[in-house]
Amino acid sequence: MKSQMTPSSSNNRATTALGAVEGGYEPIASSRDRKASLSKTLRSARSGALFGFLSIAAIITFVPFAYMLSSSFKRRDEIYSVPVTWIPSEIEPLNYVRLFEEIPFAREYLNSAVIAVIVVASVLFFSSLAGFAFAKYQFRFKNQMFLFVLATMMIPIQVQVVPLYLIVNSLGWLNTYQGVFVPQAMSAFGIFLMRQMMLSVPDEILDAARVDGASEVGLFRHVAIPMTRAGLLVLALLTALTSWNDYLWPVIVLRSEDMLTVPLGLAALINTYRVEYGMVLAGSTLAMLPVVALFIVFNRHFVAGLTSGAVKF
Amino acid sequence: MNRNRLQKRSAPYIFTAPFFIWFSIFGLFPVIYAFYLSLHHQVGLVAERPFVGLQNYIDLVLDERFRHSLWNTTYYGLGSIFVILPAALILALILHSPSLRLKGVFRIAFFVPLLTSSVVVAVIFALVFDTRYGLLNNYIVEPLGFERISWLQDGSFVIPALVVMGVWKWTGVNSLYYLAGLQNASKDIEEAARIDGAGHWAVFRYVTFPQIQPVVLFTVILAIIGSYNLFAEPYLLLSNSGDRGLMAMVYLFNNAFSFAKFTYASAIGYILFFIILVLSVAQLRIFSVFRDD
C-alpha cells in the first residue's frame, strides 16, 4: 500500500520540478528560434490562464469558510446585511462566549472527543490484527474470508439502520457512548487497508523472530505494528474524521443535552436559535478547528488515505 | 516447538475472529432482521408485530411521497454524475498539466471541503443560499442580471441548490481520484498518438479516457451511492421546504425515527439497497461494453 500511495505525491513533485527547469531555460530557447518562441509564449499564456482559473476556483472554495469565520465574530444585524462585510466592524468573541454559557458546548466537545478516541483505538487494533492475519498467514478459507470482508463493504447503511437502532435499544444502550461506538468499532475498509500495509512486512523477519521464540501475538506487537506505522496513521486520521463529523448514527442514538456530540449540538442550535446565527457559526468554526489542525500537519496522509480506494480500483 | 506450530496455525483464526463475531451481530444480523421487519407491520416499540407479507412493499410502490423522494434522489444523482464529475475531470486535467505552478497547494485546497462535517456544510450553505442576504444571490445571480432565486423554497431550485453544494464539497476529491488515474496512465501511448497527428481531443477521447475508465466507473458508482446516502444537508437545510427536496434517506429516517414506522422504513431500506445494487451492476455492464469496442 505504501508503495502505492507515495508515487502520486512524489511523481507530482518530479513533474513540478521539471516544469521549473523548463521555465528556467525559456529565454535561451526563445532567442534561438522564432517559432519555438511563439509556441512558448502561447504555452505560458495558456498556463497563466489555467493558473488564473484555478486561483478563482480555489477562492470560491474558501469563500464559504471565510464567511463562516468572519460572521462568527459579528453581531446579529451585521450577519444579515448587504453588502457582506468580510472583516467585521467590531471583532468581538461574544458568540463564542455565549456558546459556552448558554449551551453545554464544552461537554459536547468532550463527548465527540471520547467517542472519536475510542472508535479510532478500536478500529486500529482490530483492523491491524485481522489485516496481519490476512497478509502474513496461510490458512484454510483465507481467500473466501477476505472476499467476505470486502463484500461487507457493499452493504448500505439504509438496510442496517433500523435494526441497529432496535438492537441498541434492546441492549439498553440508547443515549450512551457505547450505543454510538460499538456499531462503529470495526471496519472492513480498515482491514483491507491494513492488509495492504502488512504485505510489506518481510516473512524472513517474522520467521527469524519465531525461531528466537517470539509468540504470534509478540510478532504482531513487536514486528508488524512498528513496521506499519504510516498505514496506522492514515487509518487513524480517516476514522477520526468520520467519527468527529458523523451525524446520522449519533442523532439516532443520543438524546439528552449532556450526551450530544458537536454536530448534534450544532444541528439542535440551528433549530432553536435560528435568529442567533452567530452562535451557530461560532460553533461550526470550533467544530472545524481540530480537523483543520490535523489536516495542516498531516495533509499528505489525508489525501493518500482518501484516494487509496481509487488507486486500488 | 510443537506448541508454537499449533499457535501459528490457530493464530490467523483468532486474529480475524473479533471482526466476524462483531460483524455477525452488528452487520449481518441487521440485514436479515431488516428483511424480517419489512414483511411485518409494527408502529412504535410495541410487542405485537403481525406478518403482512409484501404489503409494505406494495404500499411503498403506491406511496407518492416515496416515489417523489426517489425522483429527487435520482435528479440529484444525475446532477452529481453530469455536473460534479465532469467538473472534477476538467479540474484533474488542469492539475495534471506539467507546467502548472503551485500544483501541490491547489490539490490540497480543493480537498478541504471534504473535511467539513455535513452539519457545518448545512450551517454555511443556509447563509450562502439565503434569498435576501445570501452570497449566491448577491454576488453571482444578481450581478449576472438574473432575478433573485429562492434556492431553498422554490421547488425548481431546491435540487439544483443541493447539486451546487455537492459541487463545492465533492469536486476536489473526485479530481484527486482522476488525477491518480491520469498519473498511472501511460504517457508513451499518448505521446505516440500525438506524433501520429492526433489532436488534443482525439488523444483524450481515444487514449487518455479509456485508461482512466476504471476510475470513472468507480466515481460514478460512488456518486450513485452518495446520492442515496445524502442525509444531513437536506435534512437540516430543507426542514422548512416541505417535500420539495425530500431525499430517499430523509424519508427513510423520518419514517423510522419520527413516526416509529420501523417495518415500513425497513422496506424502504431494502428497496434502496436493491436500486443501488441494480445501478452498480448496470454501470459495470455498460462500462465493460464500452471497453470492448
XYZ file of N, CA and C in Angstrom, chain B residues 125-220:
288
model
N -24.174 26.787 4.189
C -24.936 26.988 2.951
C -26.334 27.549 3.202
N -26.816 27.450 4.437
C -28.062 28.156 4.749
C -27.858 29.642 4.488
N -26.667 30.160 4.799
C -26.365 31.568 4.537
C -26.048 31.822 3.069
N -25.327 30.879 2.455
C -24.964 31.055 1.047
C -26.233 31.147 0.187
N -27.243 30.326 0.516
C -28.459 30.253 -0.299
C -29.545 31.233 0.136
N -29.325 31.968 1.216
C -30.362 32.873 1.713
C -30.821 33.816 0.595
N -32.157 33.929 0.455
C -32.686 34.688 -0.679
C -32.270 36.156 -0.622
N -32.382 36.762 0.567
C -32.125 38.195 0.657
C -30.649 38.518 0.948
N -30.049 37.772 1.889
C -28.697 38.126 2.320
C -27.624 37.185 1.781
N -28.040 36.149 1.043
C -27.099 35.101 0.665
C -26.030 35.522 -0.323
N -24.873 34.885 -0.231
C -23.749 35.178 -1.129
C -24.113 34.891 -2.578
N -24.795 33.783 -2.803
C -25.046 33.358 -4.179
C -25.909 34.373 -4.924
N -26.998 34.809 -4.297
C -27.863 35.784 -4.959
C -27.192 37.142 -5.091
N -26.493 37.571 -4.051
C -25.936 38.925 -4.064
C -24.668 39.056 -4.898
N -23.887 37.986 -4.987
C -22.598 38.114 -5.662
C -22.524 37.387 -6.994
N -23.473 36.505 -7.284
C -23.415 35.812 -8.576
C -24.710 36.003 -9.365
N -25.854 35.689 -8.769
C -27.112 35.706 -9.524
C -27.481 37.123 -9.963
N -27.504 38.065 -9.027
C -27.906 39.431 -9.382
C -26.906 40.151 -10.286
N -25.600 40.082 -9.980
C -24.645 40.734 -10.887
C -24.722 40.214 -12.317
N -25.132 38.959 -12.502
C -25.272 38.419 -13.849
C -26.583 38.844 -14.498
N -27.393 39.619 -13.757
C -28.604 40.164 -14.341
C -29.847 39.307 -14.191
N -29.785 38.298 -13.306
C -30.963 37.457 -13.089
C -31.732 37.912 -11.854
N -32.982 37.446 -11.787
C -33.795 37.690 -10.592
C -33.239 36.880 -9.429
N -33.438 37.386 -8.209
C -33.063 36.606 -7.029
C -33.797 35.267 -7.026
N -33.108 34.235 -6.585
C -33.695 32.901 -6.573
C -33.937 32.480 -5.123
N -35.142 31.948 -4.861
C -35.405 31.379 -3.531
C -34.915 29.938 -3.532
N -33.594 29.793 -3.378
C -32.950 28.491 -3.570
C -33.614 27.371 -2.771
N -33.926 27.651 -1.506
C -34.373 26.563 -0.638
C -35.892 26.479 -0.534
N -36.614 27.389 -1.196
C -38.073 27.332 -1.144
C -38.690 27.006 -2.503
N -38.065 27.500 -3.570
C -38.613 27.310 -4.906
C -38.380 25.865 -5.357
N -39.489 25.167 -5.632
C -39.406 23.748 -5.978
C -38.448 23.439 -7.121
N -38.314 24.363 -8.088
C -37.448 24.035 -9.222
C -35.974 24.328 -8.930
N -35.672 24.904 -7.759
C -34.264 25.205 -7.463
C -33.702 24.438 -6.274
N -34.558 23.699 -5.568
C -34.080 23.012 -4.370
C -32.993 21.988 -4.708
N -33.273 21.122 -5.685
C -32.287 20.084 -6.029
C -31.043 20.710 -6.680
N -31.220 21.667 -7.637
C -30.019 22.346 -8.137
C -29.176 22.959 -7.008
N -29.839 23.487 -5.971
C -29.077 24.040 -4.851
C -28.239 22.943 -4.194
N -28.842 21.769 -4.000
C -28.080 20.664 -3.409
C -26.912 20.260 -4.310
N -27.133 20.333 -5.635
C -26.043 19.993 -6.558
C -24.923 21.031 -6.456
N -25.301 22.309 -6.354
C -24.290 23.370 -6.183
C -23.435 23.073 -4.950
N -24.116 22.701 -3.875
C -23.409 22.356 -2.644
C -22.526 21.127 -2.862
N -23.041 20.177 -3.629
C -22.261 18.975 -3.948
C -21.019 19.313 -4.758
N -21.162 20.259 -5.700
C -20.004 20.683 -6.489
C -18.922 21.207 -5.553
N -19.344 22.051 -4.598
C -18.380 22.634 -3.672
C -17.689 21.537 -2.847
N -18.469 20.563 -2.380
C -17.894 19.589 -1.457
C -17.139 18.466 -2.162
N -17.643 17.979 -3.309
C -17.134 16.721 -3.860
C -16.233 16.858 -5.070
N -16.178 18.041 -5.730
C -15.356 18.159 -6.930
C -13.893 17.860 -6.624
N -13.384 18.400 -5.523
C -11.963 18.264 -5.196
C -11.521 16.821 -5.069
N -12.238 16.050 -4.281
C -11.771 14.682 -4.032
C -11.934 13.836 -5.286
N -12.998 14.074 -6.064
C -13.139 13.323 -7.315
C -12.009 13.661 -8.279
N -11.596 14.937 -8.293
C -10.497 15.297 -9.185
C -9.207 14.600 -8.741
N -9.070 14.361 -7.434
C -7.876 13.637 -6.983
C -7.916 12.173 -7.420
N -9.125 11.580 -7.432
C -9.247 10.217 -7.975
C -8.787 10.193 -9.429
N -9.317 11.163 -10.220
C -8.956 11.196 -11.640
C -7.464 11.466 -11.819
N -6.945 12.358 -10.978
C -5.522 12.698 -11.075
C -4.670 11.453 -10.846
N -5.053 10.653 -9.840
C -4.328 9.408 -9.583
C -4.391 8.516 -10.822
N -5.586 8.473 -11.471
C -5.731 7.674 -12.685
C -4.853 8.210 -13.813
N -4.839 9.539 -13.974
C -4.036 10.151 -15.038
C -2.552 9.890 -14.819
N -2.133 9.925 -13.542
C -0.712 9.721 -13.276
C -0.294 8.274 -13.520
N -1.262 7.353 -13.398
C -0.944 5.955 -13.686
C -1.059 5.628 -15.174
N -1.725 6.539 -15.942
C -1.913 6.273 -17.368
C -0.566 6.359 -18.085
N -0.452 5.575 -19.137
C 0.821 5.525 -19.854
C 1.025 6.786 -20.699
N 2.146 7.442 -20.478
C 2.470 8.650 -21.249
C 2.939 8.288 -22.653
N 3.534 7.103 -22.786
C 4.109 6.707 -24.077
C 3.039 6.626 -25.160
N 1.883 6.019 -24.811
C 0.828 5.853 -25.815
C 0.312 7.222 -26.250
N 0.143 8.128 -25.255
C -0.321 9.476 -25.589
C 0.673 10.159 -26.526
N 1.944 10.002 -26.196
C 2.999 10.622 -26.996
C 2.966 10.069 -28.421
N 2.821 8.745 -28.518
C 2.778 8.088 -29.835
C 1.600 8.607 -30.655
N 0.431 8.734 -29.995
C -0.764 9.212 -30.694
C -0.545 10.631 -31.199
N 0.129 11.436 -30.370
C 0.368 12.823 -30.739
C 1.316 12.899 -31.943
N 2.335 12.054 -31.921
C 3.282 12.035 -33.047
C 2.567 11.612 -34.318
N 1.599 10.709 -34.182
C 0.809 10.272 -35.336
C -0.183 11.336 -35.783
N -0.183 12.491 -35.126
C -1.008 13.604 -35.585
C -2.371 13.727 -34.932
N -2.608 13.016 -33.831
C -3.901 13.126 -33.154
C -3.979 14.454 -32.412
N -5.154 15.094 -32.497
C -5.341 16.363 -31.798
C -5.577 16.133 -30.315
N -5.662 17.258 -29.557
C -5.864 17.158 -28.101
C -7.084 16.326 -27.762
N -8.231 16.633 -28.445
C -9.480 15.959 -28.118
C -9.390 14.472 -28.449
N -8.805 14.172 -29.619
C -8.689 12.777 -30.032
C -7.816 12.001 -29.045
N -6.710 12.616 -28.622
C -5.837 11.937 -27.657
C -6.601 11.659 -26.373
N -7.380 12.676 -25.937
C -8.126 12.491 -24.689
C -9.176 11.401 -24.839
N -9.948 11.509 -25.954
C -11.095 10.607 -26.125
C -10.658 9.156 -26.336
N -9.616 8.950 -27.152
C -9.277 7.586 -27.550
C -8.080 7.006 -26.805
N -7.296 7.843 -26.147
C -6.117 7.304 -25.471
C -6.200 7.512 -23.958
N -6.400 8.752 -23.529
C -6.365 9.017 -22.088
C -7.595 8.464 -21.385
N -8.795 8.808 -21.932
C -10.028 8.428 -21.244
C -10.166 6.917 -21.040
N -9.899 6.092 -22.078
C -10.004 4.652 -21.837
C -9.106 4.171 -20.700
N -7.969 4.874 -20.529
C -7.061 4.428 -19.469
C -7.564 4.779 -18.087
N -8.348 5.868 -17.963
C -8.856 6.215 -16.629
C -10.288 5.715 -16.449
N -10.788 4.940 -17.404
C -12.170 4.479 -17.335
C -12.518 3.737 -16.046
N -11.624 2.867 -15.537
C -11.953 2.214 -14.260
C -12.195 3.221 -13.136
N -11.409 4.301 -13.131
C -11.594 5.317 -12.090
C -12.922 6.040 -12.298
N -13.271 6.291 -13.577
C -14.546 6.947 -13.866
C -15.694 6.076 -13.359
N -15.613 4.796 -13.634
C -16.633 3.861 -13.166
C -16.757 3.920 -11.643
N -15.601 3.910 -10.989
C -15.573 3.988 -9.528
C -16.266 5.255 -9.029
N -15.979 6.400 -9.663
C -16.570 7.653 -9.188
C -18.068 7.705 -9.487
N -18.494 7.122 -10.610
C -19.925 7.118 -10.929
C -20.679 6.284 -9.892
